[in-house]
Amino acid sequence: MNRIELKDKNLFYIGGIVRDKILGRECFDIDITYIGNAIEFAKTIDNAEIIKINEPFGTVRIKLNGLEIDLASTRDEKYPRPGHLPEVTDIGCSLKKDVQRRDFTINTLAQSLETGEIIDYLGGLDDIKNKKIRILHDKSFIDDPTRIIRALKFSVRFRFELDKHTRKLQEEYLNNINYDMSYKRVKKELIETFNLNSQTAYERFFKENIYKLLTVENIKAPDYNIQTLIEKYPVKDIWLVYLGWMDLNKLPLTKRETKIINDYNYIKNEKFDEDYSIYKAFLNIEKESLLLYAINIDEKPVFRYLDYLSKIKLNITGKDLQKMNIPPSSKYSQCFEYLLKAKLNNPDIDEIKLAKEFFKL
Ligand code: ATP
Ligand code: MG
């Protein structure tokens, strides 16, 4: 793992990367922490180019031998507004203080870049061995309720269980939610959890009332194997296929995400009995919205469309009609509609021949 040619007694890999290494899993982001002020330290590294400094957080990005590395200062934090971003209180604190602000014991391990030694202040190694997800103190979910979704994410990803006390505190919090929280962070965790495409995550999200973070309503989720559906019909925004039918008003949504939800709401009250009406209704609708329709309303027209109808396209264009000396007019679209209906019935039709018939040529 040490592609990074950086050694100092105060430098430690921290959090996810140490956990993943022990689990033998690939890790995509490398977090390194410096006991002390990482920004000051970065300035002293030979041949390192400083790319970005975030003074209030004590973090710095450097480039060393062609590799970009993020260095964080050890820091302590407090939560003046529960559920919102914490405030940094002490940059350059001890490693122990730094790990105590984190979410679960499995994410508190540090490994020296110099010696490879693993520092385990809070029992993270045992919890990895026993496959347990355990918060660090009783107010953890109150400070940051997104940790409830993170717990689900790690639990599903690693097949770990929530420790009994952690589970109890989760239940307590979900019975008494403070809705004044950062929904930007909630959204990020929902995406990471549901994009794992896990039926287990979906079922637990509702069974354990984690969905209550999004709404005060009591909801019964559709009884449907969404994981299998997405395996068959892959989509970009998997998480919205799982959750797009719910009221997601609290979440900050992008244009595309809003379109997926609006498209679904637009088609959900419609019923389809023939290919042409399915085709017309589903054309230009996001695939995620169609899967939502399959899950919540009726899967038959969706499968018909995705497996077959969506592949049917007219080849003929306005140019072809012009070549037949037909002046452009609203008749063109009537002709295309006529041809499309015919082609949906029989994909082997001769479009030019049929167009000529349409115009009685
Ligand atoms: P992943 O493999 O998903 O990246 P990770 O453990 O690296 O998992 P990150 O979200 O990248 O998770 O965060 C890096 C580290 O920061 C975590 O290991 C954890 O120590 C800490 N952390 C992240 N989110 C929180 C949080 N909401 N509360 C407390 N500590 C957190
Ligand atoms: Mg990470």
XYZ file of C-alpha atoms and ligand atoms in Angstrom:
393
model
C 0.000 0.000 0.000
C 2.922 2.312 0.507
C 3.222 3.742 -2.979
C 3.478 6.945 -1.041
C 7.090 7.740 -0.401
C 6.432 9.799 2.640
C 7.659 8.879 6.077
C 7.392 10.679 9.363
C 6.712 9.445 12.860
C 3.633 11.682 12.989
C 2.046 10.434 9.770
C -0.722 7.829 9.857
C -3.104 6.207 7.448
C -6.468 6.636 9.076
C -10.048 5.413 8.917
C -11.416 3.551 5.904
C -8.091 2.690 4.318
C -6.782 0.861 7.399
C -10.103 -0.927 7.865
C -10.217 -1.986 4.213
C -6.633 -3.210 4.253
C -7.389 -5.455 7.234
C -10.517 -6.708 5.481
C -8.482 -7.355 2.330
C -10.662 -5.005 0.330
C -9.652 -2.514 -2.283
C -9.818 1.068 -1.080
C -10.246 4.008 -3.393
C -9.440 6.992 -1.230
C -6.390 7.255 0.928
C -6.730 9.328 4.079
C -3.562 10.349 5.847
C -3.454 12.283 9.063
C -0.574 14.166 10.651
C -0.325 14.515 14.397
C 0.094 18.260 14.541
C -0.445 20.871 11.854
C -0.410 19.155 8.437
C -0.232 22.447 6.525
C 2.950 23.516 8.296
C 4.337 20.016 7.863
C 3.542 19.978 4.117
C 5.626 23.114 3.607
C 8.674 21.272 4.925
C 8.443 18.230 2.607
C 11.198 18.168 -0.014
C 9.936 18.244 -3.609
C 6.282 18.490 -2.580
C 4.081 20.904 -4.461
C 1.230 22.359 -2.425
C -1.945 22.194 -4.480
C -4.719 23.245 -2.130
C -4.972 24.383 1.465
C -8.095 24.377 3.627
C -6.976 26.406 6.603
C -10.076 26.109 8.879
C -10.036 22.302 8.564
C -6.252 22.015 8.677
C -6.132 19.960 5.475
C -3.765 20.226 2.541
C -3.371 18.527 -0.833
C 0.126 18.008 -2.098
C 1.696 16.540 -5.190
C 4.685 14.311 -4.600
C 6.410 12.258 -7.303
C 3.386 12.681 -9.548
C 0.932 11.478 -6.901
C -1.695 13.706 -5.287
C -2.048 13.116 -1.569
C -4.459 14.634 0.961
C -3.049 15.289 4.374
C -5.230 16.188 7.350
C -4.153 17.614 10.657
C -5.372 15.748 13.692
C -8.403 17.722 14.838
C -11.103 17.771 17.447
C -14.681 18.816 16.705
C -17.900 19.703 18.435
C -21.507 19.893 17.273
C -22.998 23.277 18.239
C -26.085 22.444 16.112
C -26.877 18.728 16.318
C -27.276 17.226 12.859
C -25.285 19.946 11.119
C -21.627 20.197 10.203
C -19.335 20.095 13.225
C -17.042 22.935 14.208
C -13.326 22.353 14.409
C -12.131 23.108 17.929
C -8.518 22.033 18.038
C -6.130 21.548 15.129
C -3.094 19.478 15.963
C -4.669 17.611 18.880
C -3.592 14.109 19.887
C -4.319 11.129 17.642
C -6.581 9.749 20.348
C -8.734 12.889 20.396
C -8.865 12.820 16.584
C -10.237 9.308 16.405
C -12.750 9.943 19.176
C -14.708 12.337 16.921
C -15.275 9.629 14.300
C -18.315 7.475 13.599
C -17.630 3.795 14.363
C -14.817 1.895 16.032
C -13.974 0.137 12.756
C -13.226 3.575 11.287
C -10.859 4.709 14.042
C -7.782 2.666 13.248
C -4.523 4.417 12.420
C -1.438 2.911 10.847
C 1.982 4.508 11.017
C 3.474 5.330 7.625
C 6.885 4.967 9.215
C 6.632 1.625 11.001
C 3.376 0.084 9.773
C 2.217 -0.270 13.390
C -1.549 -0.157 13.886
C -2.846 2.093 16.650
C -6.204 0.950 18.016
C -7.480 3.199 20.813
C -11.129 2.152 20.724
C -11.273 -1.556 20.012
C -11.626 -1.300 16.239
C -9.574 -4.428 15.560
C -11.793 -6.585 17.776
C -14.904 -5.139 16.180
C -13.591 -5.908 12.713
C -12.839 -9.451 13.864
C -16.298 -9.817 15.402
C -18.011 -8.035 12.491
C -19.556 -5.352 14.666
C -20.495 -1.769 13.968
C -20.280 0.224 17.161
C -20.633 3.958 17.771
C -18.161 5.694 20.069
C -20.494 7.446 22.515
C -24.198 7.610 23.370
C -24.867 10.976 21.689
C -23.311 9.922 18.382
C -26.574 9.657 16.393
C -27.899 12.874 17.937
C -24.764 14.751 16.834
C -24.958 13.275 13.358
C -27.978 11.162 12.333
C -26.404 10.443 8.929
C -24.345 7.913 10.875
C -27.497 5.762 11.001
C -27.378 5.495 7.224
C -23.611 5.018 7.297
C -24.090 2.126 9.718
C -26.508 0.514 7.271
C -24.068 1.098 4.408
C -21.093 -0.486 6.179
C -23.247 -3.259 7.560
C -24.444 -4.218 4.096
C -21.089 -3.706 2.423
C -19.113 -5.818 4.898
C -21.936 -8.038 6.199
C -21.346 -6.673 9.707
C -23.979 -6.324 12.427
C -24.815 -3.351 14.571
C -23.704 -3.916 18.139
C -26.664 -4.274 20.517
C -26.226 -0.961 22.310
C -25.682 0.883 19.014
C -28.883 -0.664 17.677
C -30.785 0.431 20.769
C -29.536 4.021 20.445
C -30.464 3.983 16.762
C -34.008 2.898 17.654
C -34.225 5.592 20.323
C -33.090 8.262 17.903
C -35.509 7.134 15.197
C -38.342 7.413 17.695
C -37.371 10.976 18.423
C -35.866 12.557 15.324
C -34.649 16.127 15.176
C -35.496 17.010 11.573
C -33.267 20.062 11.608
C -30.329 18.281 9.982
C -28.083 18.586 6.964
C -30.013 16.848 4.180
C -27.086 17.318 1.834
C -25.170 14.802 3.945
C -28.207 12.547 4.301
C -28.489 12.476 0.533
C -24.816 11.610 0.051
C -25.137 8.640 2.392
C -28.416 7.476 0.811
C -26.753 7.484 -2.591
C -23.756 5.513 -1.343
C -25.964 3.006 0.448
C -28.587 2.385 -2.226
C -26.138 2.479 -5.112
C -24.764 -0.753 -3.630
C -27.935 -2.220 -5.154
C -28.796 -4.342 -2.152
C -32.235 -5.738 -1.451
C -31.132 -6.202 2.159
C -30.357 -2.491 2.521
C -33.779 -1.677 1.080
C -35.644 -4.029 3.386
C -33.735 -2.895 6.468
C -34.162 0.787 5.605
C -37.902 0.353 6.000
C -38.100 -2.384 8.604
C -35.803 -0.520 10.976
C -37.614 2.785 10.347
C -34.493 4.483 9.010
C -36.726 6.005 6.324
C -38.206 8.141 9.089
C -35.200 10.425 8.665
C -36.943 11.580 5.471
C -40.560 11.796 6.513
C -42.829 11.776 9.541
C -45.402 9.666 7.659
C -45.747 5.946 8.222
C -44.893 4.231 4.991
C -45.178 0.734 3.669
C -42.561 0.109 1.011
C -43.408 -1.868 -2.117
C -42.814 -5.569 -1.724
C -40.632 -6.049 -4.777
C -37.175 -7.434 -5.545
C -35.575 -4.246 -6.794
C -32.046 -5.651 -6.724
C -32.892 -8.259 -9.366
C -34.739 -5.696 -11.452
C -31.697 -3.412 -11.533
C -29.360 -6.304 -12.300
C -31.483 -6.915 -15.375
C -31.932 -3.255 -16.310
C -28.880 -1.294 -15.110
C -29.335 2.430 -14.479
C -27.170 5.311 -13.321
C -29.228 6.533 -10.376
C -29.940 3.231 -8.697
C -30.838 4.911 -5.419
C -33.804 6.670 -7.019
C -35.257 3.394 -8.252
C -35.324 2.344 -4.595
C -36.594 5.625 -3.174
C -38.001 7.824 -5.964
C -41.612 6.939 -5.130
C -41.259 8.457 -1.639
C -41.543 12.095 -0.753
C -37.934 13.257 -1.166
C -38.722 16.954 -0.799
C -36.229 17.415 1.989
C -33.298 16.369 -0.204
C -31.464 18.801 -2.478
C -31.996 17.220 -5.910
C -30.227 17.811 -9.212
C -32.087 18.572 -12.441
C -31.781 14.982 -13.647
C -32.970 13.591 -10.319
C -35.967 15.918 -10.343
C -36.759 14.837 -13.906
C -36.713 11.174 -12.890
C -39.222 11.831 -10.109
C -41.394 14.119 -12.240
C -41.405 11.646 -15.114
C -42.526 8.899 -12.772
C -45.270 11.061 -11.275
C -46.385 11.946 -14.780
C -46.840 8.349 -15.945
C -47.904 6.713 -12.725
C -51.623 7.359 -13.159
C -51.699 6.026 -16.669
C -52.683 2.542 -17.733
C -51.595 1.049 -21.014
C -53.224 -1.643 -23.086
C -51.491 -1.455 -26.418
C -47.949 -1.130 -27.754
C -48.471 2.221 -29.367
C -49.670 3.931 -26.185
C -46.818 2.367 -24.168
C -44.340 3.540 -26.744
C -45.683 7.079 -26.817
C -45.830 7.377 -23.052
C -42.386 5.897 -22.313
C -40.399 7.544 -25.085
C -38.104 10.253 -23.602
C -38.781 9.069 -20.043
C -35.759 8.221 -17.895
C -35.179 4.514 -17.398
C -35.188 5.022 -13.624
C -38.756 6.376 -13.885
C -39.834 3.345 -15.882
C -38.419 1.015 -13.248
C -40.306 2.992 -10.618
C -43.460 2.374 -12.622
C -42.637 -1.336 -12.816
C -42.153 -1.567 -9.062
C -45.083 0.536 -7.941
C -47.713 0.226 -10.670
C -47.268 -2.506 -13.256
C -44.189 -4.236 -14.617
C -45.715 -5.604 -17.822
C -45.682 -2.469 -20.004
C -42.217 -1.581 -18.719
C -40.772 -4.960 -19.665
C -42.549 -4.802 -23.004
C -41.005 -1.415 -23.640
C -37.463 -2.102 -22.412
C -37.196 -5.574 -23.933
C -38.770 -4.839 -27.259
C -40.551 -1.597 -28.123
C -37.702 0.787 -27.212
C -35.537 -0.848 -29.882
C -37.994 -0.014 -32.629
C -37.231 3.222 -34.435
C -38.342 4.617 -37.771
C -35.548 4.937 -40.314
C -37.446 7.181 -42.665
C -36.945 10.950 -42.312
C -38.440 14.141 -43.674
C -35.743 14.124 -46.349
C -37.112 10.857 -47.738
C -40.574 12.405 -47.986
C -39.171 15.481 -49.697
C -37.514 13.213 -52.249
C -40.997 11.936 -53.025
C -41.943 15.542 -53.824
C -44.258 15.848 -50.871
C -44.175 19.419 -49.536
C -43.478 19.653 -45.780
C -46.676 19.996 -43.735
C -48.421 18.543 -40.709
C -49.076 15.535 -42.918
C -45.460 14.525 -42.285
C -46.042 13.786 -38.610
C -49.317 12.038 -39.397
C -47.397 9.837 -41.804
C -44.691 9.074 -39.230
C -47.328 8.165 -36.683
C -48.994 5.872 -39.182
C -45.659 4.233 -39.993
C -44.718 3.852 -36.357
C -48.010 2.114 -35.565
C -47.420 -0.223 -38.473
C -43.812 -0.859 -37.458
C -44.731 -1.645 -33.860
C -47.071 -4.285 -35.262
C -44.515 -5.586 -37.706
C -40.898 -4.428 -37.504
C -40.210 -5.719 -41.013
C -42.389 -3.257 -42.899
C -41.021 -1.365 -45.884
C -41.256 2.221 -44.623
C -40.804 3.913 -47.992
C -43.426 1.746 -49.628
C -45.889 2.361 -46.826
C -45.236 6.123 -46.891
C -46.051 6.119 -50.575
C -49.286 4.306 -49.840
C -50.053 6.848 -47.118
C -49.666 9.719 -49.573
C -51.490 7.714 -52.237
C -48.536 7.932 -54.621
P -15.577 4.613 2.278
O -14.897 3.329 1.953
O -17.045 4.583 2.032
O -14.899 5.825 1.728
P -14.629 5.623 4.775
O -14.583 4.985 6.127
O -13.327 5.997 4.144
O -15.484 4.662 3.869
P -15.402 8.347 4.392
O -16.778 8.854 4.226
O -14.460 8.416 3.247
O -15.556 6.858 4.921
O -14.778 9.073 5.653
C -13.429 8.894 6.067
C -13.360 8.750 7.575
O -13.893 9.903 8.198
C -14.165 7.573 8.133
O -13.408 6.379 8.125
C -14.485 8.049 9.529
O -13.388 7.842 10.393
C -14.648 9.548 9.349
N -16.062 9.941 9.106
C -16.699 10.020 7.932
N -17.976 10.397 8.084
C -18.157 10.587 9.391
C -19.255 10.997 10.198
N -20.447 11.280 9.648
N -19.060 11.092 11.525
C -17.853 10.826 12.068
N -16.799 10.426 11.380
C -16.916 10.299 10.055
Mg -13.243 7.015 2.320
